[in-house]
CSV table of C-alpha atoms in Angstrom, one decimal:
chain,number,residue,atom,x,y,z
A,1283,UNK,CA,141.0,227.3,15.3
A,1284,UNK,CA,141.3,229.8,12.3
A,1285,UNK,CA,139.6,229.0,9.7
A,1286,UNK,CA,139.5,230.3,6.1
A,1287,UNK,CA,136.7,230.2,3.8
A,1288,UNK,CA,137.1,231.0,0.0
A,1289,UNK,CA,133.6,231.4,-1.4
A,1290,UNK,CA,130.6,234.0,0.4
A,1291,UNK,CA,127.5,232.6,-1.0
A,1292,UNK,CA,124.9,230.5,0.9
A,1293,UNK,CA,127.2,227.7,1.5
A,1294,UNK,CA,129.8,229.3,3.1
A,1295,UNK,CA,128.0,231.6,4.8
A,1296,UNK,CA,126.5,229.1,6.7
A,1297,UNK,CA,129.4,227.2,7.5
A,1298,UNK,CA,130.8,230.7,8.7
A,1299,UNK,CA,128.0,231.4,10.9
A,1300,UNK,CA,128.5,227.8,12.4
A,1301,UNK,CA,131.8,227.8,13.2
A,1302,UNK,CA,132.1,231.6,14.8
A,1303,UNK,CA,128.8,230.5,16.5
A,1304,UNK,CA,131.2,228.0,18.0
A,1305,UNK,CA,134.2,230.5,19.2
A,1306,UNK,CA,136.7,230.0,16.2
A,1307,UNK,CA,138.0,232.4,14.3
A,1308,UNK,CA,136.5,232.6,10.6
A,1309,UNK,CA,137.4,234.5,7.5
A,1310,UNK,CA,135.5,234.8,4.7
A,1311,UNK,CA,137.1,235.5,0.9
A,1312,UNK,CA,135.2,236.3,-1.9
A,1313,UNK,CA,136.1,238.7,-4.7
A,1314,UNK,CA,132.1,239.8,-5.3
A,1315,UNK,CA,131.0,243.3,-3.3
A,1316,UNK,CA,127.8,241.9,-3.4
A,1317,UNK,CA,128.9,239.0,-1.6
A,1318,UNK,CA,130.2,240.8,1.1
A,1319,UNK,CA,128.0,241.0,4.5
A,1320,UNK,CA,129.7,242.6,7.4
A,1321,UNK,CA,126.8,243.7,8.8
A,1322,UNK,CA,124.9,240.3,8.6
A,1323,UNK,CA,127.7,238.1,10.1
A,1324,UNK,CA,129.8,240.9,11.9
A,1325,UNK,CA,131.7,238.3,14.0
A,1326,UNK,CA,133.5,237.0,10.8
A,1327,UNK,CA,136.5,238.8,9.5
A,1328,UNK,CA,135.6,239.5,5.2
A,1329,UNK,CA,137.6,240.0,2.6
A,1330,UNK,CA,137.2,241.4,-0.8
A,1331,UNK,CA,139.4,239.2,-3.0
A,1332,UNK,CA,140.0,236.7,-5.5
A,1333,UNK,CA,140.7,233.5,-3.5
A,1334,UNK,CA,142.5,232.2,-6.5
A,1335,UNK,CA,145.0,234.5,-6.6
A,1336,UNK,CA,148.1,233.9,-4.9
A,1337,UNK,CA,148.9,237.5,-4.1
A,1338,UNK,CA,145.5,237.7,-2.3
A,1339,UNK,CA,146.0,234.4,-0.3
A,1340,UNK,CA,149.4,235.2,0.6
A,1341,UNK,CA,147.9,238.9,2.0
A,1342,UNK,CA,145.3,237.1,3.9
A,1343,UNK,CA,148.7,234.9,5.7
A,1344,UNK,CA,146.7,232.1,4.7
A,1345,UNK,CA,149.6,230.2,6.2
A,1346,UNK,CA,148.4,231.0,9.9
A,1347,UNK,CA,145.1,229.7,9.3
A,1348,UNK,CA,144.2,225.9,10.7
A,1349,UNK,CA,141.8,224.6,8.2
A,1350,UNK,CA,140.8,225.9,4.7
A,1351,UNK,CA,137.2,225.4,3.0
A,1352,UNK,CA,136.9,226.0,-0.5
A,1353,UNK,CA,133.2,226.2,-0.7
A,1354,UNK,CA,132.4,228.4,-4.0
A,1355,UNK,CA,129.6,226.9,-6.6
A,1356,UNK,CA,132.5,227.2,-9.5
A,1357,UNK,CA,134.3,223.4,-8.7
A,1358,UNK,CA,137.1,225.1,-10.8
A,1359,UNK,CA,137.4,227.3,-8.2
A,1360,UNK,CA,137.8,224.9,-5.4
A,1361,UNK,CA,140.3,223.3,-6.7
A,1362,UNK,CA,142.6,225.6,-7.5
A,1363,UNK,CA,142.0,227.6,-4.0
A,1364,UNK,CA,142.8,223.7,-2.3
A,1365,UNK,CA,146.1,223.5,-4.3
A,1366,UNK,CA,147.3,226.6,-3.6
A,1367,UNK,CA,146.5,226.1,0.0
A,1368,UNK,CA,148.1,223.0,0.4
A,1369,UNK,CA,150.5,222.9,-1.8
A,1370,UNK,CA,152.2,227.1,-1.1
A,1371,UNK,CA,150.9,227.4,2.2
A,1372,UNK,CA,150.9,224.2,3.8
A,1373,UNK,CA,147.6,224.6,4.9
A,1374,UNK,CA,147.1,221.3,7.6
A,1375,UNK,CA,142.6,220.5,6.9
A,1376,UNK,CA,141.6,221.7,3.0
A,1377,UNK,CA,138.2,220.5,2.7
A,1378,UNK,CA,136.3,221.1,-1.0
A,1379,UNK,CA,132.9,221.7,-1.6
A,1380,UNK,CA,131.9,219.6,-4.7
A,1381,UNK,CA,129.3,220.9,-7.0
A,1382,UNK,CA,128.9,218.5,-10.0
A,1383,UNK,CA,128.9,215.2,-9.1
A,1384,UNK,CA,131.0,214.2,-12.3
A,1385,UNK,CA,133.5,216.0,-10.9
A,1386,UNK,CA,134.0,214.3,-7.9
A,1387,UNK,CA,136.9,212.2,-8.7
A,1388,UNK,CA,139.0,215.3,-9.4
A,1389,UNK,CA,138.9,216.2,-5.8
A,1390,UNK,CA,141.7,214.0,-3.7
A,1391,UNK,CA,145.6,214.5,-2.3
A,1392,UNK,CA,147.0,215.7,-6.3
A,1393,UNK,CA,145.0,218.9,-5.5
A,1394,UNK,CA,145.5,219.0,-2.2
A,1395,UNK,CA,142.0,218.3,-1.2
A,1396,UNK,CA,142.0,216.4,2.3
A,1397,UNK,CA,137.9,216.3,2.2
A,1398,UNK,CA,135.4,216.5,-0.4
A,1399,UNK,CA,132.0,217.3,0.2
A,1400,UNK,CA,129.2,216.2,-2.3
A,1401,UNK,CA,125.7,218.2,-1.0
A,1402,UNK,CA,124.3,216.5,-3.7
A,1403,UNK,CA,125.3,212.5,-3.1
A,1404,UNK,CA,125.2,213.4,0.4
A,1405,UNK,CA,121.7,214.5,0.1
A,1406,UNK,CA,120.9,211.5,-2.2
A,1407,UNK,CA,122.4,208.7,0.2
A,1408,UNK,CA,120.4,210.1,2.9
A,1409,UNK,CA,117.3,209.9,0.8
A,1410,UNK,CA,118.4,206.5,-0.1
A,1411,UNK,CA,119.0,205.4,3.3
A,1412,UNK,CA,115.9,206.1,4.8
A,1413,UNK,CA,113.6,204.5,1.9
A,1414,UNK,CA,116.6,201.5,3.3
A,1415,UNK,CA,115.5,201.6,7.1
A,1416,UNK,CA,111.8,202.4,6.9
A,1417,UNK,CA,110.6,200.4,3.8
A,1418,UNK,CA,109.1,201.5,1.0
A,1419,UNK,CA,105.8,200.3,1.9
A,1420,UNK,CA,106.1,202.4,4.8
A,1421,UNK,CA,106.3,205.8,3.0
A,1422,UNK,CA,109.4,207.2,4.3
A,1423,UNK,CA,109.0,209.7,2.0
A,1424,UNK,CA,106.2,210.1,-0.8
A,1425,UNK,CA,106.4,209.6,-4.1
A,1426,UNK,CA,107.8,212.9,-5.7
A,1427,UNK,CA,108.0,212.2,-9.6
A,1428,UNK,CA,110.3,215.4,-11.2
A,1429,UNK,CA,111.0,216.1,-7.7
A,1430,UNK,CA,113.8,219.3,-7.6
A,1431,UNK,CA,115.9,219.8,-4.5
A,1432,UNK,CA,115.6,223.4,-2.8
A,1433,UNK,CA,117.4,224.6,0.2
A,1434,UNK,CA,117.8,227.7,2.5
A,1435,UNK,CA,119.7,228.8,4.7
A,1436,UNK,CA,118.2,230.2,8.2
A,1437,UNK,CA,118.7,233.8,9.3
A,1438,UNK,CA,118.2,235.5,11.8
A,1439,UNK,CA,114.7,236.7,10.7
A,1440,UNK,CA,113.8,233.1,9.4
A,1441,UNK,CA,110.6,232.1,10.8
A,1442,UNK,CA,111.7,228.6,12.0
A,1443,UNK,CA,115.2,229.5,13.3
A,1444,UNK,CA,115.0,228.3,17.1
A,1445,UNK,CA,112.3,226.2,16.7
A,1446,UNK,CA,112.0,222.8,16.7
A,1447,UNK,CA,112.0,221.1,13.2
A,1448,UNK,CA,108.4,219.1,13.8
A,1449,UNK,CA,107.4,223.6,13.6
A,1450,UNK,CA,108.7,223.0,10.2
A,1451,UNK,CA,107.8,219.9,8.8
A,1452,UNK,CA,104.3,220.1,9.9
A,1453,UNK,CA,103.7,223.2,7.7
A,1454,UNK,CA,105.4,222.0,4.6
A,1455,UNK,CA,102.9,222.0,1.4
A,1456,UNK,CA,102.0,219.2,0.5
A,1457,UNK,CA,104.7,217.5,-2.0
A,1458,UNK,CA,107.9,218.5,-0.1
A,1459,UNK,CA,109.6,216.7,2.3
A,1460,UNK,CA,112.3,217.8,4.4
A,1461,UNK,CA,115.4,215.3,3.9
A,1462,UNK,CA,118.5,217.1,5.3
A,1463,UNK,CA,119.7,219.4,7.6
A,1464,UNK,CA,123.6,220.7,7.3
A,1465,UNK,CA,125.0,222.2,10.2
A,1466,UNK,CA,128.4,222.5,11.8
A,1467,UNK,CA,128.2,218.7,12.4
A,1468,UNK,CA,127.7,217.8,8.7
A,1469,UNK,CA,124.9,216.2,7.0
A,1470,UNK,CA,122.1,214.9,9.1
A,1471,UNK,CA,118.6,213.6,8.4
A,1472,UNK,CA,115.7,215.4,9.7
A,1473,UNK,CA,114.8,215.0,13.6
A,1474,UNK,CA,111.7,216.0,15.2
A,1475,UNK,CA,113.4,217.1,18.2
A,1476,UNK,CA,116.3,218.9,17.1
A,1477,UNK,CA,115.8,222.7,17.2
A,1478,UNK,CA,116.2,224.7,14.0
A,1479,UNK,CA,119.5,226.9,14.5
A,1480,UNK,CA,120.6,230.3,12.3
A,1481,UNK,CA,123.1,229.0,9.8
A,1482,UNK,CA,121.6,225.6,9.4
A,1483,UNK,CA,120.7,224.9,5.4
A,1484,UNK,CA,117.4,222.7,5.3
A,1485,UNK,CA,117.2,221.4,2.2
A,1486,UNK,CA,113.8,219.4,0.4
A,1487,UNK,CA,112.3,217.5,-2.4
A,1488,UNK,CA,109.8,219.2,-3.9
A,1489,UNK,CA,107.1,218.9,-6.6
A,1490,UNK,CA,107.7,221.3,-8.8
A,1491,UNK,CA,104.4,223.3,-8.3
A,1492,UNK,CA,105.2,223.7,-4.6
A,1493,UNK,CA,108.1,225.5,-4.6
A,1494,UNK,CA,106.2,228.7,-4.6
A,1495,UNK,CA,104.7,227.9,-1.3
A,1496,UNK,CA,107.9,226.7,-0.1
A,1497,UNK,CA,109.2,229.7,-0.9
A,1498,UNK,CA,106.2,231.8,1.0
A,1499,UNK,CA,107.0,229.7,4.1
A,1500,UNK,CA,110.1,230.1,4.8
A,1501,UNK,CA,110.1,233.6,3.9
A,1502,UNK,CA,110.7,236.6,7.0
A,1503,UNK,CA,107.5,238.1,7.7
A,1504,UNK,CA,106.5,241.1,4.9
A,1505,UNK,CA,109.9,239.8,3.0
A,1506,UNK,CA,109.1,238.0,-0.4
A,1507,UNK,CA,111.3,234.8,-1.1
A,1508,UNK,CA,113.1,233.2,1.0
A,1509,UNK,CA,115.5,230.1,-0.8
A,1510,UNK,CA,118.8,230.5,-1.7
């Protein structure tokens, strides 16, 4: 499939790295210089534009291209770039990344959105889910009061890319808990036996006071920080 992606940060860089991982043909839009990698993912085609502009959209042919992912952090954004994909290029797939939650009922068929995607409620039912099927006497997941969700993407220099996620979870900090792992296949809760792949975003609850370990962690060896 071809496959256009309107927004170069974390998000979409990870989907990108998924789906040319998997032999389609990905390109990336994002009108920020500083956004653009073609070293890091040299298999994806980039280009330096505002993916809310029509003139940019119609010299990207955005027509040709199978499925459309508006996956910028402005929800604005995302709409507009699933309208105009839908609605002047007859774009088949628009999926939509949804930032802010309160925004969610914006995103449907009027603005040519065929799939929203919440990271947030998506992260939360998860959460939610396994409290449901383990019990809370059973401590699915400890008690994190002021928990904050963190995430970050895997590179190729991540420490924990091609490993198997028990690598991770047994050297979290104490007070984080990894709770989901997005991938090419969506959303999924953590598995033991699943290895750790370059793209994946693990994401975590945290006590405040641990994310600076976090950070340390998942850090590339002599690289400070490592979340996005």
């Amino acid at each position: 499939m071809r496959i256009a992606i309107a927004g170069a940060g974390s998000v979409g860089r990870s989907i990108a790295t998924e789906l040319a991982g998997n032999g389609h043909d990905v390109l990336l839009i994002d009108r920020d210089t500083r956004a653009i990698g073609v070293d890091d993912l040299p298999e994806v085609e980039w280009m330096l534009a505002d993916a809310c502009e029509l003139s940019a959209l119609e010299d990207a042919r955005l027509g040709g291209f199978d499925v459309v992912v508006a996956a910028s952090s402005d929800d604005k954004v995302n709409l507009v770039v699933s309208l105009l994909a839908k609605t002047e290029f007859g774009v088949e797939r628009v999926i939509a990344r949804i930032n802010e939650p309160a925004n969610e009922w914006l995103f449907d068929d009027s603005w040519g959105v065929d799939l929203a995607v919440s990271p947030p409620r998506l992260i939360a039912d998860l959460v939610e889910g396994l409290h449901e099927e383990e019990g809370p006497e059973e401590g699915a997941l400890p008690p994190l009061p002021g928990a904050e969700i963190a995430e970050s993407v895997l590179h190729a220099a991540s420490p924990f890319a091609g490993r198997p996620e028990r690598d991770l979870t047994s050297a979290l900090p104490r007070g984080v808990a990894l709770v989901a792992v997005l991938g090419s296949g969506g959303v999924r809760p953590p598995d033991p036996d699943r290895t750790l792949a370059v793209g994946n975003t693990v994401v975590f609850l945290s006590e405040p006071d641990s994310l600076g370990p976090l950070e340390e962690l998942l850090s590339p060896p002599g690289e400070p920080g490592g979340e996005d």
